[in-house]
Each structure stands twice: as C-alpha cells, then as structure tokens.
Amino acid sequence: MSEHPPKSPREPGEDPVRPHVFDGISEYDKRLPNWWLATLYGSIIFSVFYWMVTQQFRRINDGDQVTAAVQEIRAAKLASSGSYDDSSLLEMSRTASVLASGAATYQTTCVSCHGPELQGGIGANLVDATWLHGNKPTEILRVLNEGVLTKGMPAWGPVLGPKKTAEVVAFVLSKQPAS
Ligand code: HEC
C-alpha cells in the first residue's frame, strides 16, 4: 500500500484536519482567505441593493423595455414612411423620439406665431377646444402641408418635408389636453 506512513492528524504549526474522512481522504480545516470572504459578503450586500433598486424602486421590467423599444422602432418607421393616417399620427404622438424631434421643429418654426405653450398669438391657439380647420390628426397635417395662406399660416410641408411635418403634428397632438 502507501509507502508513506499515515501522518498524524496534527503536527505543530500545521492547520488542523477536519474530523471527517471520506474514502480515505481527509481535509485541512483552513480559514477562508479574506479576499474570498469579502467577495462573498460583498455580493450578498450588492444583491440586496440590486433587488431593491430594480424590483422595488424603479421596477425595471424587461417586458416594458422591449415594448417601449418596439414602439420606438414602429414609430420611427411610421415617421419616415411618408404616408400618414389618423392612427399612425396618434401613435407617433405617444413616442418620445418623435416628440423630441417634433418639439425641436416647433421651437424653431412655429413658436413665433403659436407661442411657447401653443397658446396662440399671431397664430391660432393649438390647445383649446376650438379648431378652425378640424382637430383630426390628418386635418392638422393638411393645414400644415397646405397652410392657410390668406390668413397668414404658411404652408410648411414643402419647407420641412413630410417627416418633420408629421413629427410636428405628433408634437401638437401630444399637447392636447385630455378631453
Ligand atoms: C407666420 C406665423 C405662423 C407660423 C410661423 C406658423 N403658423 Fe400656424 N397658423 C398661423 C395662423 C395665422 C393661423 C390661423 C389660420 C386661420 O385663421 O385660418 C394658423 C393656424 C394653424 C393651425 C390650425 C389651427 C386650427 O384651429 O385649425 C395649425 C394646426 C397650425 N397653425 C400649426 C402650426 C405649426 C405646427 C407651425 C410650425 C410648423 C405653424 N403653425 C407655424 C400662423 C402661423
């Protein structure tokens, strides 16, 4: 059998051996290294914080993020499709990226006549219940495209192009008070 005589369980200065033996194998009872313990306790503490932040406070949810991302992609496709109807314009009016771009166009192009709160001025009020040319999304789009030249509303379609025009319509729609 073994040429080495079995060691005594403990020699001076040596780590103790655990009392159990399995298949003739015994193991030292070594203290776990500090770096290892730090990793263990650190990850336990981190897991509590992570759980609280993601599940309790912000409720980050993969499903919601995917839905939002799909919504952005759909709206971006709609915005550049060049053909708009009431439902696609309404969908664009619920999409952050479209609204950001529509708001930027509004600030540079419309604010001088329709005011920073869309309350009107030289131009008509765009957030009241009275619409001179209809409040359906496609009717607003038509006013933008064709203008009301005799009343001082320029035709923006040719200036802005179809995508920016539709985006600014989406922005106006997003500002409508809930009815
Ligand atoms: C030079 C001033 C001026 C600018 C700039 C202007 N508008 Fe107008 N807008 C008007 C006037 C004036 C009217 C009212 C037309 C009328 O009396 O029929 C109007 C009407 C409208 C209407 C119809 C409102 C209704 O009650 O039916 C919409 C929508 C509109 N503007 C959106 C915009 C948007 C969006 C922009 C920026 C792309 C813009 N306008 C830029 C002057 C302007």
mmCIF file of C-alpha atoms and ligand atoms in Angstrom:
data_model
loop_
_atom_site.group_PDB
_atom_site.id
_atom_site.type_symbol
_atom_site.label_atom_id
_atom_site.label_comp_id
_atom_site.label_asym_id
_atom_site.label_seq_id
_atom_site.Cartn_x
_atom_site.Cartn_y
_atom_site.Cartn_z
ATOM 1 C CA MET A 1 0.000 0.000 0.000
ATOM 2 C CA SER A 2 1.179 3.535 0.700
ATOM 3 C CA GLU A 3 4.873 3.961 1.212
ATOM 4 C CA HIS A 4 4.379 6.973 3.425
ATOM 5 C CA PRO A 5 3.307 6.306 6.924
ATOM 6 C CA PRO A 6 -0.020 7.991 7.605
ATOM 7 C CA LYS A 7 0.532 11.444 9.046
ATOM 8 C CA SER A 8 -0.606 12.185 12.486
ATOM 9 C CA PRO A 9 -3.757 14.368 12.352
ATOM 10 C CA ARG A 10 -1.887 17.375 13.515
ATOM 11 C CA GLU A 11 1.702 18.422 13.580
ATOM 12 C CA PRO A 12 2.887 21.529 15.383
ATOM 13 C CA GLY A 13 2.321 24.691 13.346
ATOM 14 C CA GLU A 14 0.081 22.917 10.895
ATOM 15 C CA ASP A 15 -3.595 23.580 10.193
ATOM 16 C CA PRO A 16 -5.965 21.243 11.976
ATOM 17 C CA VAL A 17 -7.528 18.459 9.959
ATOM 18 C CA ARG A 18 -11.288 18.193 9.807
ATOM 19 C CA PRO A 19 -12.673 15.320 11.773
ATOM 20 C CA HIS A 20 -14.466 13.613 8.918
ATOM 21 C CA VAL A 21 -12.765 11.271 6.453
ATOM 22 C CA PHE A 22 -14.347 10.061 3.263
ATOM 23 C CA ASP A 23 -12.818 7.367 1.054
ATOM 24 C CA GLY A 24 -9.627 7.753 2.998
ATOM 25 C CA ILE A 25 -9.467 11.463 2.158
ATOM 26 C CA SER A 26 -9.255 13.992 4.926
ATOM 27 C CA GLU A 27 -9.079 17.759 4.536
ATOM 28 C CA TYR A 28 -7.437 20.598 6.347
ATOM 29 C CA ASP A 29 -9.680 22.971 8.224
ATOM 30 C CA LYS A 30 -8.265 26.079 6.596
ATOM 31 C CA ARG A 31 -9.605 29.503 7.286
ATOM 32 C CA LEU A 32 -11.165 31.060 4.184
ATOM 33 C CA PRO A 33 -8.998 33.848 2.778
ATOM 34 C CA ASN A 34 -10.157 37.415 3.412
ATOM 35 C CA TRP A 35 -10.445 38.301 -0.269
ATOM 36 C CA TRP A 36 -12.776 35.344 -0.707
ATOM 37 C CA LEU A 37 -14.932 36.343 2.239
ATOM 38 C CA ALA A 38 -15.000 39.947 1.040
ATOM 39 C CA THR A 39 -16.317 38.771 -2.349
ATOM 40 C CA LEU A 40 -18.958 36.627 -0.705
ATOM 41 C CA TYR A 41 -20.279 39.250 1.707
ATOM 42 C CA GLY A 42 -19.888 41.987 -0.872
ATOM 43 C CA SER A 43 -22.070 40.144 -3.362
ATOM 44 C CA ILE A 44 -24.690 39.411 -0.709
ATOM 45 C CA ILE A 45 -24.912 43.108 0.173
ATOM 46 C CA PHE A 46 -24.924 44.049 -3.503
ATOM 47 C CA SER A 47 -27.751 41.622 -4.230
ATOM 48 C CA VAL A 48 -29.969 43.315 -1.635
ATOM 49 C CA PHE A 49 -29.306 46.762 -3.124
ATOM 50 C CA TYR A 50 -29.747 45.494 -6.647
ATOM 51 C CA TRP A 51 -33.043 43.844 -5.770
ATOM 52 C CA MET A 52 -34.330 46.970 -4.069
ATOM 53 C CA VAL A 53 -33.332 49.279 -6.896
ATOM 54 C CA THR A 54 -34.552 47.169 -9.792
ATOM 55 C CA GLN A 55 -37.599 45.468 -8.277
ATOM 56 C CA GLN A 56 -38.823 47.895 -5.632
ATOM 57 C CA PHE A 57 -37.972 51.456 -6.620
ATOM 58 C CA ARG A 58 -37.676 51.521 -10.382
ATOM 59 C CA ARG A 59 -39.411 48.242 -11.179
ATOM 60 C CA ILE A 60 -37.245 47.699 -14.224
ATOM 61 C CA ASN A 61 -39.014 45.134 -16.237
ATOM 62 C CA ASP A 62 -37.664 43.519 -19.388
ATOM 63 C CA GLY A 63 -41.127 43.277 -20.915
ATOM 64 C CA ASP A 64 -41.765 47.013 -20.579
ATOM 65 C CA GLN A 65 -38.379 47.849 -22.004
ATOM 66 C CA VAL A 66 -38.954 45.613 -25.011
ATOM 67 C CA THR A 67 -42.421 47.086 -25.558
ATOM 68 C CA ALA A 68 -41.001 50.607 -25.418
ATOM 69 C CA ALA A 69 -38.196 49.718 -27.813
ATOM 70 C CA VAL A 70 -40.615 48.117 -30.280
ATOM 71 C CA GLN A 71 -42.834 51.202 -30.019
ATOM 72 C CA GLU A 72 -39.859 53.436 -30.862
ATOM 73 C CA ILE A 73 -38.965 51.304 -33.882
ATOM 74 C CA ARG A 74 -42.550 51.241 -35.162
ATOM 75 C CA ALA A 75 -42.937 54.988 -34.753
ATOM 76 C CA ALA A 76 -39.597 55.664 -36.426
ATOM 77 C CA LYS A 77 -40.767 53.543 -39.369
ATOM 78 C CA LEU A 78 -44.094 55.370 -39.445
ATOM 79 C CA ALA A 79 -42.378 58.737 -39.267
ATOM 80 C CA SER A 80 -40.290 58.032 -42.326
ATOM 81 C CA SER A 81 -42.955 56.112 -44.249
ATOM 82 C CA GLY A 82 -44.290 59.281 -45.881
ATOM 83 C CA SER A 83 -47.911 58.145 -45.618
ATOM 84 C CA TYR A 84 -49.793 59.130 -42.512
ATOM 85 C CA ASP A 85 -53.286 58.487 -41.279
ATOM 86 C CA ASP A 86 -55.050 59.375 -38.031
ATOM 87 C CA SER A 87 -53.903 56.266 -36.194
ATOM 88 C CA SER A 88 -50.262 56.436 -37.279
ATOM 89 C CA LEU A 89 -50.065 60.112 -36.301
ATOM 90 C CA LEU A 90 -51.614 59.317 -32.929
ATOM 91 C CA GLU A 91 -49.156 56.508 -32.406
ATOM 92 C CA MET A 92 -46.302 58.876 -33.256
ATOM 93 C CA SER A 93 -47.697 61.336 -30.715
ATOM 94 C CA ARG A 94 -47.015 58.771 -27.978
ATOM 95 C CA THR A 95 -43.396 58.146 -28.912
ATOM 96 C CA ALA A 96 -40.627 60.008 -27.141
ATOM 97 C CA SER A 97 -38.121 60.148 -30.002
ATOM 98 C CA VAL A 98 -40.724 61.509 -32.453
ATOM 99 C CA LEU A 99 -41.870 64.101 -29.914
ATOM 100 C CA ALA A 100 -38.324 65.258 -29.225
ATOM 101 C CA SER A 101 -37.787 65.921 -32.881
ATOM 102 C CA GLY A 102 -41.267 67.476 -33.296
ATOM 103 C CA ALA A 103 -40.646 69.763 -30.319
ATOM 104 C CA ALA A 104 -37.364 70.915 -31.830
ATOM 105 C CA THR A 105 -39.126 71.786 -35.093
ATOM 106 C CA TYR A 106 -41.868 73.568 -33.178
ATOM 107 C CA GLN A 107 -39.327 75.673 -31.287
ATOM 108 C CA THR A 108 -37.560 76.820 -34.439
ATOM 109 C CA THR A 109 -40.528 77.132 -36.798
ATOM 110 C CA CYS A 110 -43.828 77.628 -35.025
ATOM 111 C CA VAL A 111 -43.163 79.216 -31.659
ATOM 112 C CA SER A 112 -43.032 82.772 -33.013
ATOM 113 C CA CYS A 113 -46.685 82.676 -34.064
ATOM 114 C CA HIS A 114 -48.218 79.989 -31.860
ATOM 115 C CA GLY A 115 -46.369 80.716 -28.626
ATOM 116 C CA PRO A 116 -44.243 78.572 -26.313
ATOM 117 C CA GLU A 117 -47.293 76.931 -24.713
ATOM 118 C CA LEU A 118 -49.096 76.593 -28.067
ATOM 119 C CA GLN A 119 -51.490 79.169 -26.679
ATOM 120 C CA GLY A 120 -51.533 81.191 -29.885
ATOM 121 C CA GLY A 121 -50.703 84.791 -30.647
ATOM 122 C CA ILE A 122 -50.329 85.754 -34.248
ATOM 123 C CA GLY A 123 -51.364 82.187 -34.996
ATOM 124 C CA ALA A 124 -54.314 80.235 -33.646
ATOM 125 C CA ASN A 125 -54.419 78.629 -30.212
ATOM 126 C CA LEU A 126 -53.486 74.959 -30.702
ATOM 127 C CA VAL A 127 -54.506 73.670 -27.278
ATOM 128 C CA ASP A 128 -58.064 74.940 -26.933
ATOM 129 C CA ALA A 129 -61.247 73.181 -27.958
ATOM 130 C CA THR A 130 -61.805 75.400 -30.989
ATOM 131 C CA TRP A 131 -60.351 74.244 -34.267
ATOM 132 C CA LEU A 132 -60.733 76.378 -37.353
ATOM 133 C CA HIS A 133 -59.748 73.583 -39.703
ATOM 134 C CA GLY A 134 -60.606 70.420 -37.800
ATOM 135 C CA ASN A 135 -58.858 68.577 -34.992
ATOM 136 C CA LYS A 136 -58.393 65.174 -36.594
ATOM 137 C CA PRO A 137 -54.693 64.349 -36.917
ATOM 138 C CA THR A 138 -54.942 64.252 -40.705
ATOM 139 C CA GLU A 139 -56.764 67.592 -40.747
ATOM 140 C CA ILE A 140 -53.986 69.199 -38.720
ATOM 141 C CA LEU A 141 -51.461 67.612 -41.062
ATOM 142 C CA ARG A 142 -53.301 69.057 -44.050
ATOM 143 C CA VAL A 143 -53.283 72.573 -42.549
ATOM 144 C CA LEU A 144 -49.547 72.227 -42.028
ATOM 145 C CA ASN A 145 -48.939 70.921 -45.525
ATOM 146 C CA GLU A 146 -51.093 73.453 -47.329
ATOM 147 C CA GLY A 147 -51.127 76.363 -44.887
ATOM 148 C CA VAL A 148 -53.926 78.928 -44.699
ATOM 149 C CA LEU A 149 -52.230 81.396 -46.918
ATOM 150 C CA THR A 150 -54.929 84.045 -46.836
ATOM 151 C CA LYS A 151 -54.837 84.111 -43.020
ATOM 152 C CA GLY A 152 -51.086 84.160 -42.565
ATOM 153 C CA MET A 153 -50.397 80.482 -41.829
ATOM 154 C CA PRO A 154 -47.600 79.457 -44.169
ATOM 155 C CA ALA A 155 -47.537 76.063 -45.901
ATOM 156 C CA TRP A 156 -44.884 74.073 -44.053
ATOM 157 C CA GLY A 157 -44.973 70.786 -45.940
ATOM 158 C CA PRO A 158 -42.682 71.944 -48.749
ATOM 159 C CA VAL A 159 -40.354 73.687 -46.278
ATOM 160 C CA LEU A 160 -39.997 70.952 -43.665
ATOM 161 C CA GLY A 161 -40.549 67.844 -45.780
ATOM 162 C CA PRO A 162 -43.034 65.090 -44.937
ATOM 163 C CA LYS A 163 -41.183 63.560 -41.972
ATOM 164 C CA LYS A 164 -40.622 66.751 -39.977
ATOM 165 C CA THR A 165 -44.118 67.946 -40.780
ATOM 166 C CA ALA A 166 -45.650 64.738 -39.428
ATOM 167 C CA GLU A 167 -43.411 64.902 -36.353
ATOM 168 C CA VAL A 168 -44.523 68.411 -35.510
ATOM 169 C CA VAL A 169 -48.162 67.321 -35.931
ATOM 170 C CA ALA A 170 -47.445 64.493 -33.475
ATOM 171 C CA PHE A 171 -45.987 67.080 -31.103
ATOM 172 C CA VAL A 172 -49.105 69.272 -31.356
ATOM 173 C CA LEU A 173 -51.300 66.201 -30.749
ATOM 174 C CA SER A 174 -49.270 65.260 -27.686
ATOM 175 C CA LYS A 175 -50.015 68.677 -26.160
ATOM 176 C CA GLN A 176 -53.780 68.348 -26.392
ATOM 177 C CA PRO A 177 -55.465 68.489 -23.003
ATOM 178 C CA ALA A 178 -57.222 65.245 -22.173
ATOM 179 C CA SER A 179 -60.862 65.589 -23.110
HETATM 180 C C1 HEC B 1 -46.202 83.374 -39.520
HETATM 181 C C2 HEC B 1 -46.984 82.910 -38.394
HETATM 182 C C3 HEC B 1 -47.205 81.409 -38.281
HETATM 183 C C4 HEC B 1 -46.255 80.423 -38.204
HETATM 184 C C5 HEC B 1 -44.754 80.585 -38.210
HETATM 185 C C6 HEC B 1 -46.979 79.173 -38.029
HETATM 186 N N1 HEC B 1 -48.327 79.409 -38.023
HETATM 187 FE FE1 HEC B 1 -49.785 78.033 -37.746
HETATM 188 N N2 HEC B 1 -51.206 79.455 -38.028
HETATM 189 C C7 HEC B 1 -50.953 80.783 -38.198
HETATM 190 C C8 HEC B 1 -52.208 81.490 -38.327
HETATM 191 C C9 HEC B 1 -52.384 82.990 -38.541
HETATM 192 C C10 HEC B 1 -53.218 80.509 -38.247
HETATM 193 C C11 HEC B 1 -54.740 80.734 -38.307
HETATM 194 C C12 HEC B 1 -55.231 80.417 -39.698
HETATM 195 C C13 HEC B 1 -56.699 80.757 -39.862
HETATM 196 O O1 HEC B 1 -57.170 81.716 -39.249
HETATM 197 O O2 HEC B 1 -57.359 80.011 -40.609
HETATM 198 C C14 HEC B 1 -52.546 79.247 -38.051
HETATM 199 C C15 HEC B 1 -53.195 78.035 -37.934
HETATM 200 C C16 HEC B 1 -52.573 76.858 -37.598
HETATM 201 C C17 HEC B 1 -53.268 75.620 -37.373
HETATM 202 C C18 HEC B 1 -54.758 75.396 -37.471
HETATM 203 C C19 HEC B 1 -55.421 75.705 -36.166
HETATM 204 C C20 HEC B 1 -56.908 75.465 -36.170
HETATM 205 O O3 HEC B 1 -57.561 75.995 -35.263
HETATM 206 O O4 HEC B 1 -57.409 74.739 -37.036
HETATM 207 C C21 HEC B 1 -52.328 74.701 -37.022
HETATM 208 C C22 HEC B 1 -52.560 73.251 -36.655
HETATM 209 C C23 HEC B 1 -51.049 75.363 -37.068
HETATM 210 N N3 HEC B 1 -51.232 76.677 -37.427
HETATM 211 C C24 HEC B 1 -49.863 74.747 -36.760
HETATM 212 C C25 HEC B 1 -48.626 75.358 -36.972
HETATM 213 C C26 HEC B 1 -47.378 74.677 -36.817
HETATM 214 C C27 HEC B 1 -47.219 73.250 -36.305
HETATM 215 C C28 HEC B 1 -46.406 75.546 -37.169
HETATM 216 C C29 HEC B 1 -44.899 75.277 -37.261
HETATM 217 C C30 HEC B 1 -44.505 74.301 -38.242
HETATM 218 C C31 HEC B 1 -47.038 76.790 -37.506
HETATM 219 N N4 HEC B 1 -48.395 76.631 -37.402
HETATM 220 C C32 HEC B 1 -46.374 77.946 -37.870
HETATM 221 C C33 HEC B 1 -49.718 81.398 -38.224
HETATM 222 C C34 HEC B 1 -48.507 80.756 -38.189
#
